[in-house]
One Martini backbone bead per residue (centre of mass of N, CA, C, O) as a GRO file, in nm:
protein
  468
    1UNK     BB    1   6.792 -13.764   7.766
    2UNK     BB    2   6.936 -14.049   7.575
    3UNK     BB    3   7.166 -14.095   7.325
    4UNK     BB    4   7.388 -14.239   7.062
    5UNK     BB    5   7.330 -14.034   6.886
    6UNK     BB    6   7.523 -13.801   6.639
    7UNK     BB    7   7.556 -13.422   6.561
    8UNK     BB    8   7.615 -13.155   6.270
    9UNK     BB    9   7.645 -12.843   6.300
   10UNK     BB   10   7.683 -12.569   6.039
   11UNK     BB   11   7.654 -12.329   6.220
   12UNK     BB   12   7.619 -12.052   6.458
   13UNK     BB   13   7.370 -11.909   6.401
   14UNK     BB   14   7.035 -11.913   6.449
   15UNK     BB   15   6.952 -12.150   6.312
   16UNK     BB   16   7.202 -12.383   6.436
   17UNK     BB   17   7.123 -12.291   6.751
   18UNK     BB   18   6.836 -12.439   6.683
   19UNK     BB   19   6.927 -12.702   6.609
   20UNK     BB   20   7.103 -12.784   6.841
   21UNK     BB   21   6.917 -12.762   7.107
   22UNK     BB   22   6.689 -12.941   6.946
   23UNK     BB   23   6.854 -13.213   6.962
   24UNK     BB   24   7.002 -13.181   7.248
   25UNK     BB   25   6.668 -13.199   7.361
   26UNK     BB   26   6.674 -13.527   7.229
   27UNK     BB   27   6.985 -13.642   7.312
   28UNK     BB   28   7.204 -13.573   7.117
   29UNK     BB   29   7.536 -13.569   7.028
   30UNK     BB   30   7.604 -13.211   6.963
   31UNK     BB   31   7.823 -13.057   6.685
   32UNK     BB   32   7.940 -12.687   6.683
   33UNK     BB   33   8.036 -12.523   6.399
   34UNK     BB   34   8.240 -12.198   6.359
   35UNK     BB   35   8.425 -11.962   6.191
   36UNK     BB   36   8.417 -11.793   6.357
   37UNK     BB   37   8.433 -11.661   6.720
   38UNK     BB   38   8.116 -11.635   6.694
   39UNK     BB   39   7.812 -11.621   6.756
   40UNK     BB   40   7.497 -11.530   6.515
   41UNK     BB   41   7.639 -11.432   6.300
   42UNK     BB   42   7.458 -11.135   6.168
   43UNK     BB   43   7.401 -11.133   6.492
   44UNK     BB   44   7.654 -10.885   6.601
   45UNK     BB   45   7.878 -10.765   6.808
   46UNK     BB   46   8.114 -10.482   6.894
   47UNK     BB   47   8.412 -10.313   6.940
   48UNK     BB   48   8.467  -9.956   6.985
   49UNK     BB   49   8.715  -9.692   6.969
   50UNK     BB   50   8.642  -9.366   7.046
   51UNK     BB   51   8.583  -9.067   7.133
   52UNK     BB   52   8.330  -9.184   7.319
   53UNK     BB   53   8.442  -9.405   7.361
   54UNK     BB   54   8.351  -9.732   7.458
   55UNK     BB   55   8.190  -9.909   7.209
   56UNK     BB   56   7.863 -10.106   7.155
   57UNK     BB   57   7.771 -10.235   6.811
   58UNK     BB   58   7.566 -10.317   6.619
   59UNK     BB   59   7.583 -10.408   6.318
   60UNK     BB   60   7.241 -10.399   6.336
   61UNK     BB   61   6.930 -10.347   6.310
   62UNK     BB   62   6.718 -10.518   6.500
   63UNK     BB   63   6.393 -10.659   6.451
   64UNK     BB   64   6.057 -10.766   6.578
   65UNK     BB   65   5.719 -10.966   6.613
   66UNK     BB   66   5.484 -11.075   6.781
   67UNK     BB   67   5.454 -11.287   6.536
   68UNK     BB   68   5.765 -11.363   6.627
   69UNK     BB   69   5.744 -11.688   6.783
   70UNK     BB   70   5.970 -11.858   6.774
   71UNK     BB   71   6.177 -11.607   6.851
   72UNK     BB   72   6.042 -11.607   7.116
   73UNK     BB   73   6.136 -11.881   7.180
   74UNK     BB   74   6.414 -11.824   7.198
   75UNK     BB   75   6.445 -11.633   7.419
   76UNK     BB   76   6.353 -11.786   7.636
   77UNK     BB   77   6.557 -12.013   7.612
   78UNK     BB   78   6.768 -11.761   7.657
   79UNK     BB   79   6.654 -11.598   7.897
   80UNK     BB   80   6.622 -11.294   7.675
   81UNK     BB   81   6.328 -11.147   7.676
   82UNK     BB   82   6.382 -10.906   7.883
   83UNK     BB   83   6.634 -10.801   7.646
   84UNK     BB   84   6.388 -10.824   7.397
   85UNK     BB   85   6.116 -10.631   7.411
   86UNK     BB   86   5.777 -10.540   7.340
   87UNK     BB   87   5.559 -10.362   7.301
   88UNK     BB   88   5.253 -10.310   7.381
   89UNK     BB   89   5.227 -10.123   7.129
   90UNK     BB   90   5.215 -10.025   6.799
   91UNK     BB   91   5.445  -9.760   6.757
   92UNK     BB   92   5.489  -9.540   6.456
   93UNK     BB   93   5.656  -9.316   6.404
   94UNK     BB   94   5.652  -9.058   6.143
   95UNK     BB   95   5.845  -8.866   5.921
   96UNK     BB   96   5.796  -8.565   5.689
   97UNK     BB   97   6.037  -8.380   5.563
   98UNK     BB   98   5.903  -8.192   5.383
   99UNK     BB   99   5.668  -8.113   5.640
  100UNK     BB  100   5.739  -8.161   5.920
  101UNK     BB  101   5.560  -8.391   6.002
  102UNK     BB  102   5.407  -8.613   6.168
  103UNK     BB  103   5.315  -8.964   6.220
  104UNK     BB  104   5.097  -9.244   6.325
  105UNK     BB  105   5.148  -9.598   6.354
  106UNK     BB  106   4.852  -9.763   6.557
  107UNK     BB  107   4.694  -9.958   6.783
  108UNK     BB  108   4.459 -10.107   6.921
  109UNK     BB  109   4.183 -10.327   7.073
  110UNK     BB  110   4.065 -10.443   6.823
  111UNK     BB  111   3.993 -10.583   6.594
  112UNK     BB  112   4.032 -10.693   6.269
  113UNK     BB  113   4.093 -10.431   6.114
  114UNK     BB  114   4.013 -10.216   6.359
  115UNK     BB  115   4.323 -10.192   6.495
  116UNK     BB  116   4.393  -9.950   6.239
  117UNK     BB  117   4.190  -9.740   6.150
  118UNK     BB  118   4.233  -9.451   6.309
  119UNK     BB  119   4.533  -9.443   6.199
  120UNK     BB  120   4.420  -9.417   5.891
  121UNK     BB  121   4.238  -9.172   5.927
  122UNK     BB  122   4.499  -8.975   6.052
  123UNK     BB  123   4.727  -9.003   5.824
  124UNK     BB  124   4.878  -8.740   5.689
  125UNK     BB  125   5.092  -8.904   5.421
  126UNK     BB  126   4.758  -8.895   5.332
  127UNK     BB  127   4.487  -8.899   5.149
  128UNK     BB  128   4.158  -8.924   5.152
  129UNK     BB  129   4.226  -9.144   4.898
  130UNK     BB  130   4.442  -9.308   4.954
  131UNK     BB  131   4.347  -9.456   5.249
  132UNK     BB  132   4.130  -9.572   5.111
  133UNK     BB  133   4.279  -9.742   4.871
  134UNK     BB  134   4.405  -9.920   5.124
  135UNK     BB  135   4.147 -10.057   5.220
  136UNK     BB  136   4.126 -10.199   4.930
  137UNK     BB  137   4.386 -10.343   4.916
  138UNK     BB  138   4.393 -10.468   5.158
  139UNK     BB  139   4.138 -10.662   5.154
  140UNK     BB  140   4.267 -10.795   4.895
  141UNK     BB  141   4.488 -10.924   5.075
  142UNK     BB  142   4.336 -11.111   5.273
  143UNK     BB  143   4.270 -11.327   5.004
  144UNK     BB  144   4.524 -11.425   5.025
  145UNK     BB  145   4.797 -11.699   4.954
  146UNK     BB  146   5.131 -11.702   4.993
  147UNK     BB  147   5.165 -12.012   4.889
  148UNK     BB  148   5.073 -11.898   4.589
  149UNK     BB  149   5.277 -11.955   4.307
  150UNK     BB  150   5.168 -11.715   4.155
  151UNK     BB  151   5.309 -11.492   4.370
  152UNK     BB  152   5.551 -11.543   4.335
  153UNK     BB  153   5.576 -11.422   4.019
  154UNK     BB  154   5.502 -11.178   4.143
  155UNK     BB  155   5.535 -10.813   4.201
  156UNK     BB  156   5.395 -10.613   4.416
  157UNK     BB  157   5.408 -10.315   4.260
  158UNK     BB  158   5.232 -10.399   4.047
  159UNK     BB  159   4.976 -10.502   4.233
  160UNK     BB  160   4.931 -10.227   4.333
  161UNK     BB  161   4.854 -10.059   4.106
  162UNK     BB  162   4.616 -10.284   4.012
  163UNK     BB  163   4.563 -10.135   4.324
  164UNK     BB  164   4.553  -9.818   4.344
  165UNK     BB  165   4.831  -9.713   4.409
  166UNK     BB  166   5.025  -9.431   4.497
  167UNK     BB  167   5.349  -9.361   4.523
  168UNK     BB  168   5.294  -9.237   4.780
  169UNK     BB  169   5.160  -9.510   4.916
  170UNK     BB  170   5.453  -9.647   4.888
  171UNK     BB  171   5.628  -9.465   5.050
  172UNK     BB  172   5.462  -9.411   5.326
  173UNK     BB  173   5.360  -9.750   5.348
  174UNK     BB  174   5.456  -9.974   5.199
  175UNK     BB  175   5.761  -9.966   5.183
  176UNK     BB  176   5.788  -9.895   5.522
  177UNK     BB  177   5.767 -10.180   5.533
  178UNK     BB  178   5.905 -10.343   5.340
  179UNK     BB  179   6.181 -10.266   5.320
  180UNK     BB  180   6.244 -10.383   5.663
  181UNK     BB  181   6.126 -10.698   5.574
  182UNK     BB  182   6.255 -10.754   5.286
  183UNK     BB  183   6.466 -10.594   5.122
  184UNK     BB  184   6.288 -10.435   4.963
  185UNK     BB  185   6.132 -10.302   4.680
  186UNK     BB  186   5.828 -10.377   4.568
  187UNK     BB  187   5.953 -10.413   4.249
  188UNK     BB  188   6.134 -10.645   4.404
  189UNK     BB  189   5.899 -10.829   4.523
  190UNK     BB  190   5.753 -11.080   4.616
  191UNK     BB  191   5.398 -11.118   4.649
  192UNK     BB  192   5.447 -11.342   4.859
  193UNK     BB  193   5.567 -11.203   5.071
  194UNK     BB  194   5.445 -10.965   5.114
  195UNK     BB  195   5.184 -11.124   5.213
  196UNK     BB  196   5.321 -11.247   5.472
  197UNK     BB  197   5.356 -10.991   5.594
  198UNK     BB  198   5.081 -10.801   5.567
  199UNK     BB  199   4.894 -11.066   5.716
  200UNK     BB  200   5.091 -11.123   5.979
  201UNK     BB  201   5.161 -10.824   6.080
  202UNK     BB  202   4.826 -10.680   5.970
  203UNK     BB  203   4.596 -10.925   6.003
  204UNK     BB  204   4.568 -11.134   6.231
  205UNK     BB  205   4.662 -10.942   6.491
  206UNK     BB  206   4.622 -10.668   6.678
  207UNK     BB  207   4.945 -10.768   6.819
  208UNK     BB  208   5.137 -10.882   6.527
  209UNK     BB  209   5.295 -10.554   6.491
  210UNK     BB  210   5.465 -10.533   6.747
  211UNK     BB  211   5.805 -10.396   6.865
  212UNK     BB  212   6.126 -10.520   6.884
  213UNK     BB  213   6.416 -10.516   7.064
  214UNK     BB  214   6.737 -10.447   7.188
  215UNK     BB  215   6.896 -10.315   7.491
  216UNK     BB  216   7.116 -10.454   7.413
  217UNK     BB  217   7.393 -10.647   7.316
  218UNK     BB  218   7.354 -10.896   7.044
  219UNK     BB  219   7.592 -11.053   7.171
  220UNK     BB  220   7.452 -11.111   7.441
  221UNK     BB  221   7.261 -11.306   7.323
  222UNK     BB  222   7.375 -11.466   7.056
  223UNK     BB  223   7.649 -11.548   7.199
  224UNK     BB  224   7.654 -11.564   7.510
  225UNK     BB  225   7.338 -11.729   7.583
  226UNK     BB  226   7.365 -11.932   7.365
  227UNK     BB  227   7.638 -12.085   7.466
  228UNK     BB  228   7.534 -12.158   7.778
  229UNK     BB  229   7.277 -12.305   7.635
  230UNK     BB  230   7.437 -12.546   7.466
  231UNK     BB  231   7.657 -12.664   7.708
  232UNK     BB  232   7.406 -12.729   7.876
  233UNK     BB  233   7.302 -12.914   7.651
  234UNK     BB  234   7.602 -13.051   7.580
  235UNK     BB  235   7.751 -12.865   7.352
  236UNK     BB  236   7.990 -12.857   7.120
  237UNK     BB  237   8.198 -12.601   7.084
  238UNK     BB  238   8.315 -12.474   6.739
  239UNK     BB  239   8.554 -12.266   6.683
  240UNK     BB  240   8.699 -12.160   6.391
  241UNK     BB  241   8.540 -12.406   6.242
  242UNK     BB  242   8.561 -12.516   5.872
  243UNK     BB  243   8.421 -12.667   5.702
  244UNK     BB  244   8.523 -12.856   5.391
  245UNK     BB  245   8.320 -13.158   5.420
  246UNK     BB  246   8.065 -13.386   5.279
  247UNK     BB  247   8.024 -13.709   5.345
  248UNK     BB  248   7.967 -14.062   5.311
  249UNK     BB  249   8.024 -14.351   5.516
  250UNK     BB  250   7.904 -14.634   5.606
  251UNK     BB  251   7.643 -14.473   5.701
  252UNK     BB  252   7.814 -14.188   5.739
  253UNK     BB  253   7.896 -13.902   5.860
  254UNK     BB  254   8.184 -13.656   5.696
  255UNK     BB  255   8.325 -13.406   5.859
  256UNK     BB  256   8.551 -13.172   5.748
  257UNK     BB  257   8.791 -12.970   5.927
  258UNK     BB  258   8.894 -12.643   6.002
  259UNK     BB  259   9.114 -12.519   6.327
  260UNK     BB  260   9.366 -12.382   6.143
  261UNK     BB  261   9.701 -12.389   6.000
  262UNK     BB  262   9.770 -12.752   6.104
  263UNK     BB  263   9.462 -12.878   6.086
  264UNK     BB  264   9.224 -13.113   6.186
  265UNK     BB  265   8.939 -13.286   6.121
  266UNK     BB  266   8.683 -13.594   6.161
  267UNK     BB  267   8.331 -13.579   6.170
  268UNK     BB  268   8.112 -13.805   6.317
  269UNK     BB  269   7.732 -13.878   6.198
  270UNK     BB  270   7.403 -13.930   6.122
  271UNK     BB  271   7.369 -13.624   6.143
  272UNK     BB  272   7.340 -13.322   5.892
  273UNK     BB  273   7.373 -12.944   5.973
  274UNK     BB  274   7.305 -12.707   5.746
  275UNK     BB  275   7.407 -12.385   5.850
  276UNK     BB  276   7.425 -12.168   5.599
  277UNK     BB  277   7.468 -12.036   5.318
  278UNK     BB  278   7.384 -12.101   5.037
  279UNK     BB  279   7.679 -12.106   4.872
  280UNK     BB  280   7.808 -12.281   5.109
  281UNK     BB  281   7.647 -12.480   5.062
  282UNK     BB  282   7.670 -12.621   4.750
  283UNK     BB  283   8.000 -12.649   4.839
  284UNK     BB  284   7.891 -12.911   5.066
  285UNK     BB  285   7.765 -13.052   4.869
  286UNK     BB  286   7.656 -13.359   4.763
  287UNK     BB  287   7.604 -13.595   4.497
  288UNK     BB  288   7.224 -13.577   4.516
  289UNK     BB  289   7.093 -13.396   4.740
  290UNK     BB  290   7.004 -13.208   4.483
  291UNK     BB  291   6.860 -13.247   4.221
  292UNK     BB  292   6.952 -12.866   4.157
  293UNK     BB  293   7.180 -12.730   4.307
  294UNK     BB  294   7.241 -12.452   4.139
  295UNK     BB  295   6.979 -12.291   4.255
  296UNK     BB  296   7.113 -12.181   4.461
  297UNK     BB  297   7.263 -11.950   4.315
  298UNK     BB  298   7.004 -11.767   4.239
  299UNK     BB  299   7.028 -11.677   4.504
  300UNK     BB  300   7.019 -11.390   4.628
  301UNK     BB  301   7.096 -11.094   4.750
  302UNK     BB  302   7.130 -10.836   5.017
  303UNK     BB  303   7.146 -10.509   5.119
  304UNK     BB  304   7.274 -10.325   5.447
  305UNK     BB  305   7.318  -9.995   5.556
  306UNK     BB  306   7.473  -9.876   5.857
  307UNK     BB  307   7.454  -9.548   6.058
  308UNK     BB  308   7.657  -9.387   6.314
  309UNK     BB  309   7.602  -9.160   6.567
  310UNK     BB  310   7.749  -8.927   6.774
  311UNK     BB  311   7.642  -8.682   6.990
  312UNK     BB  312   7.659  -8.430   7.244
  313UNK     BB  313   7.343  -8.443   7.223
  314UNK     BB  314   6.987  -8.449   7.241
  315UNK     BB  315   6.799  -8.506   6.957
  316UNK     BB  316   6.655  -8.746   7.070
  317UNK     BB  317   6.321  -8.858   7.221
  318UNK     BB  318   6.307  -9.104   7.098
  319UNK     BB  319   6.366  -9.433   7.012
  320UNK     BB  320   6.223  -9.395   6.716
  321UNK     BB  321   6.182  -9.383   6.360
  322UNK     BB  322   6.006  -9.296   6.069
  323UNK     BB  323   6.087  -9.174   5.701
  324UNK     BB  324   5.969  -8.940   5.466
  325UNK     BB  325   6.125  -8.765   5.224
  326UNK     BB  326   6.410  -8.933   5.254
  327UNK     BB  327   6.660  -9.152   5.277
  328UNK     BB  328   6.585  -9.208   5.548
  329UNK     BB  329   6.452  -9.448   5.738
  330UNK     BB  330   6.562  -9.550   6.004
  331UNK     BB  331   6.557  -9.503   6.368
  332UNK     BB  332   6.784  -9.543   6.649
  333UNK     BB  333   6.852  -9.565   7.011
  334UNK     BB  334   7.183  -9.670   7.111
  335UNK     BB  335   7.287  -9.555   7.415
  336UNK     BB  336   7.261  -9.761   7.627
  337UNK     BB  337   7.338 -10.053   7.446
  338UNK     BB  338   7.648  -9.891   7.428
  339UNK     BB  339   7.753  -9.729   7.665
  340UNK     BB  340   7.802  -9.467   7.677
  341UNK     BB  341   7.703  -9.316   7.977
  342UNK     BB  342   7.928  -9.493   8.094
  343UNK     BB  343   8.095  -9.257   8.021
  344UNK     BB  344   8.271  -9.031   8.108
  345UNK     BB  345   8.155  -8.694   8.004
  346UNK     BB  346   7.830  -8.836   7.836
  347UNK     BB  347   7.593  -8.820   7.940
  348UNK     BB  348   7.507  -8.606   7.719
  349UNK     BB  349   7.480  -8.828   7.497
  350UNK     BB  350   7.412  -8.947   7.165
  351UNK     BB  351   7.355  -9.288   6.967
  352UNK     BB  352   7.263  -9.354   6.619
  353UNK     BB  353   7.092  -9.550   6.422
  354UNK     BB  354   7.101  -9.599   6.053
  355UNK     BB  355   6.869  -9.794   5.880
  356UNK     BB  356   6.906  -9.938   5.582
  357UNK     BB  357   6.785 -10.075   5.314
  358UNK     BB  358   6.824 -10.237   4.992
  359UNK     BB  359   7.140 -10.031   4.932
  360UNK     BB  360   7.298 -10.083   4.648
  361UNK     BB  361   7.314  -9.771   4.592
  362UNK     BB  362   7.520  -9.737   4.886
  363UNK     BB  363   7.752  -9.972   5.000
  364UNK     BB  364   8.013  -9.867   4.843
  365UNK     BB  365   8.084  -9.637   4.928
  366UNK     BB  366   8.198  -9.388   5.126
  367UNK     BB  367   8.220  -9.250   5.351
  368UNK     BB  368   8.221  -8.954   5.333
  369UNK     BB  369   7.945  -8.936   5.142
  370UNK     BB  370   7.746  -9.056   5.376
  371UNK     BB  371   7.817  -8.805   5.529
  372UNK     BB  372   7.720  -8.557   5.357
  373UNK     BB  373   7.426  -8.675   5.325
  374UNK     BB  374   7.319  -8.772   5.626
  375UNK     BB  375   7.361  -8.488   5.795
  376UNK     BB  376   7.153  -8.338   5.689
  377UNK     BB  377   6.911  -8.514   5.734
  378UNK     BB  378   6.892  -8.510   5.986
  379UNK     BB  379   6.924  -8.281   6.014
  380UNK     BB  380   6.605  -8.185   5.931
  381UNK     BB  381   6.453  -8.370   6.115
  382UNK     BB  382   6.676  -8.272   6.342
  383UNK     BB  383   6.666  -8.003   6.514
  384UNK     BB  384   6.877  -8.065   6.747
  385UNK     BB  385   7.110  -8.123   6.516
  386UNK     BB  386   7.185  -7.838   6.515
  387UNK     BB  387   7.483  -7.788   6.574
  388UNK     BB  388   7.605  -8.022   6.686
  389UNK     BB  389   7.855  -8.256   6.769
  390UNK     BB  390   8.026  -8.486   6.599
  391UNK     BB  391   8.211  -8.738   6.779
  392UNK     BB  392   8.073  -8.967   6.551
  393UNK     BB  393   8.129  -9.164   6.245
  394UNK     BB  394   7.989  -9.478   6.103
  395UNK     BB  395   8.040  -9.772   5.952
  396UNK     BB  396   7.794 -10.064   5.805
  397UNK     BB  397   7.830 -10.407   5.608
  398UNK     BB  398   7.577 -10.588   5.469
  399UNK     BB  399   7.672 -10.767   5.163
  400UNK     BB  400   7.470 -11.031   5.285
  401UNK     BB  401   7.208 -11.000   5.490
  402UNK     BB  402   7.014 -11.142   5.244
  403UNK     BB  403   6.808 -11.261   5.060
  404UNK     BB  404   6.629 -11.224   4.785
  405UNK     BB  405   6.278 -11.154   4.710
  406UNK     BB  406   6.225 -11.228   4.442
  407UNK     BB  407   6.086 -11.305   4.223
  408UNK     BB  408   6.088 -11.675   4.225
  409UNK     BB  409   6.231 -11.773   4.490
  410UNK     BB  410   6.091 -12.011   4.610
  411UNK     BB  411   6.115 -12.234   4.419
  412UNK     BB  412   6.459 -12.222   4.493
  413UNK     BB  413   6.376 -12.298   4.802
  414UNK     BB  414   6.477 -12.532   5.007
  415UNK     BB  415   6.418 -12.748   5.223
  416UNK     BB  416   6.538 -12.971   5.476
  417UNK     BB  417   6.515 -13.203   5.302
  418UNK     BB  418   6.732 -13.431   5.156
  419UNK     BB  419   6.796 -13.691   4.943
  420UNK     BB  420   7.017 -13.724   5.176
  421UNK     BB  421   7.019 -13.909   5.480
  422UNK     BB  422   7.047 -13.692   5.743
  423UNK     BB  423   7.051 -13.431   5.540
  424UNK     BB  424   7.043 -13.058   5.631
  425UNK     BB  425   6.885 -12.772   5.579
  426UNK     BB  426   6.938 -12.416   5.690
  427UNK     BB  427   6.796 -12.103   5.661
  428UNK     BB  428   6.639 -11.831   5.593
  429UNK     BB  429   6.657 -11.922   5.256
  430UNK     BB  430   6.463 -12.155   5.319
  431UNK     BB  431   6.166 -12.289   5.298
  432UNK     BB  432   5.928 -12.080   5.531
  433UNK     BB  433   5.775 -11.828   5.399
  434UNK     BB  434   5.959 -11.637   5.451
  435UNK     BB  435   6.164 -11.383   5.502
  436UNK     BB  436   6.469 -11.246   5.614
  437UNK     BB  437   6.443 -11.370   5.925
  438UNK     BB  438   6.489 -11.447   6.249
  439UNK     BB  439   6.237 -11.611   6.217
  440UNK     BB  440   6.302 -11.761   6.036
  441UNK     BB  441   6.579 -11.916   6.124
  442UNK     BB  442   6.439 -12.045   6.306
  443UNK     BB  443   6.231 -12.215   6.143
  444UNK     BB  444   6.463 -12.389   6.018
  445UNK     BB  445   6.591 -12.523   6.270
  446UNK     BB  446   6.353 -12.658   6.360
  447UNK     BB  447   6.286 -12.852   6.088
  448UNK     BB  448   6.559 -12.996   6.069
  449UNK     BB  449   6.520 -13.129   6.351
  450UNK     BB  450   6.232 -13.273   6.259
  451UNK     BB  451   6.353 -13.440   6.063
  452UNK     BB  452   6.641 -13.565   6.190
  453UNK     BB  453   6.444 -13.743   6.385
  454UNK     BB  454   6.250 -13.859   6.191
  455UNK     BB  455   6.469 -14.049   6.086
  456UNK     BB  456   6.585 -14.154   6.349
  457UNK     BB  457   6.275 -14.218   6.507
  458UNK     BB  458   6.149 -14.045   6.708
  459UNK     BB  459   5.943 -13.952   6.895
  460UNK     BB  460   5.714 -13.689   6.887
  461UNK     BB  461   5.763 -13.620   7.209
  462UNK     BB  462   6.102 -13.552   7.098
  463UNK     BB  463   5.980 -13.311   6.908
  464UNK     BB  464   5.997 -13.015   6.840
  465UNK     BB  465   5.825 -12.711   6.869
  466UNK     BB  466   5.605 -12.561   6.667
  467UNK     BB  467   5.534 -12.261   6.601
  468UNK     BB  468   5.235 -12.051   6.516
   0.00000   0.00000   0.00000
């Protein structure tokens, strides 16, 4: 299909590249505008000369859920779902520092709630009436609305009291999801998002918190295979090029990018998506696009700070672990899609990504402090890692790597539709029910193009189909 119709997205990470596609496979002739040199915006791959040879590096441990229709809808688009396959079923090792105990949360094929029923009667790291308590919490959480606005003002750590969790089981089970799919501890996420994470993927299906990662480098997915598929759909794409403006004028949007240190254009387009974070919003938004501009400023961030190690020998046998009772949170190896092994001399090294998430009193820490306190956790946990000798450790951190999904955060997130004509916001941050995921950010660009569609009249059989 062909339009005269042409649009402009601001921003190329995944909210922006789900905008520009479904724009550009429904006609609309579309320029995908991104100041960094690659997309994928924070879901991003870099190139590292270590020790141990040269190593492809994710900023962070991403991983999704079979619940995340979208994002799974998204890899499709991109070619890219065989590099980024989901378990047979949910299997998540835990591992207790204090007691060195093992414990697995995994799922059956019983129907909802009987799918974790087993698993939950076996779990080590809760006495048998804390596991009680969970089923008793569990069935209080079935019966919520996560839409309901009036969760959204509670915290989540309060509910839990209130349906006497003890400490333990917030440690050991509420946290342990909540932390790496909110960025937040209980006492600080918003009662309604908690909501939507453990209905949606503890409650709706019994493989519907199956768990993804990607195999490769997140950059083989979000910036090669996603550039690819623009391409193909016949999209624009300008790298270093940084949005400065954006006004109407004679009816028509009028994008100033910046694309160099001697130039730039005005890019002119009938329809323009905003998909960059809440503050580059606010600064780019003209007067009277939402009632309330100043709003967006009040939605907060969170840090995520993950730590790399590269060990000489096999230290784990397992793809993941998750740690209750030290600091460490998730652990993951990334020795294959690193391509570490593939470097000769190398071939038993491991290297494993310790992804923190909530991370404020850790962000900004010195390696050195990081690395004192995190190798003695790891031998501790990994009887194999003592003795090993460490070939590399290395930090990465996205000190704004989510919106904070504080209580309250709900009322702040704005719609995709803004009150000026033509002018859409996507990202994470944007009210799609979820919490700050790569399954929101699709969902943000699905909803924005569908939105920027209906407004230039497009029929419904041309506008992108949304996730279940």
């Amino acid at each position: 299909m062909t339009s005269t119709a042409t649009a402009v997205v601001v921003g190329g990470g995944l909210a922006g590249t789900t905008a520009a596609l479904a724009l550009a496979d429904a006609g609309l002739r579309v320029t995908l505008v991104e100041g960094r040199p690659r997309l994928g915006g924070l879901v991003f791959s870099f190139r590292r000369d270590s020790a141990a040879g040269e190593l492809s590096v994710d900023n962070g441990q991403h991983v999704y859920l079979r619940c995340c229709t979208a994002y799974g809808q998204m890899l499709d688009r991109l070619g890219a779902a065989h590099l980024v396959p989901l378990q047979d079923r949910m299997d998540v090792p835990v591992l207790d520092a204090d007691r060195m105990r093992l414990g697995r949360l995994r799922r059956t094929a019983l129907p909802v709630p009987l799918h974790l029923a087993a698993s939950l009667a076996g779990y080590p790291h809760l006495s048998p009436a804390e596991r009680a308590g969970v089923v008793r919490a569990t069935l209080a959480l079935k019966g919520l609305d996560p839409a309901d606005p009036v969760l959204d003002g509670v915290d989540f750590g309060s509910w839990l009291r209130r349906h006497g969790q003890s400490s333990r089981a917030v440690e050991a089970l509420w946290d342990l999801v909540g932390i790496a799919t909110l960025n937040a501890r209980a006492g600080d996420a918003s009662m309604g998002l908690a909501a939507k994470v453990f209905k949606t993927g503890l409650l709706s299906a019994p493989g519907a918190a199956d768990i993804g990662w990607s195999r490769v480098p997140l950059g083989d997915v979000h910036d090669a295979l996603a550039g690819t598929a623009l391409e193909k759909a016949g999209v624009r794409i300008a790298l270093r090029t940084r949005a400065a403006s954006v006004d109407r004028t004679d009816g028509r949007w009028q994008v100033a990018v910046e694309n160099g240190p001697h130039g730039g254009e005005r890019l002119t387009a009938d329809t323009v998506v905003l998909a960059v974070p809440q503050r580059e919003t606010h600064a780019l938004l003209p007067a009277g696009a939402l009632a309330d501009r100043d709003r967006l400023l009040d939605i907060g961030t969170a840090p995520i700070l993950n730590l790399h190690v590269v060990y000489d020998r096999k230290v784990l046998r397992r793809p993941f672990f998750a740690a209750v009772g030290s600091p460490v949170q998730w652990v993951f190896d990334r020795t294959d899609a690193s391509g570490l092994t593939r470097t000769p001399g190398n071939e038993r090294c491991q290297y494993l990504a310790v992804s923190q998430s909530a991370a404020q009193e850790e962000i900004d820490q010195p390696v050195a402090k990081l690395r004192a306190r995190y190798l003695p956790e790891l031998e501790r946990l990994l009887p194999a890692a003592r003795g090993a000798r460490i070939i590399d450790f290395f930090v990465t951190r996205e000190r704004t790597a989510t919106f904070a999904p504080a209580p309250g955060v709900g009322r702040l997130r704005p719609a995709a539709r803004t009150q000026a004509p033509g002018l859409l916001l996507a990202g994470a941050w944007t009210a799609t029910g979820w919490p700050a995921t790569m399954e929101s950010a699709v969902r943000s660009g699905t909803a924005a193009a569908r939105e920027a569609l209906n407004e230039l009249g497009f029929p419904q059989g041309q506008l992108p189909q949304e996730a279940a």
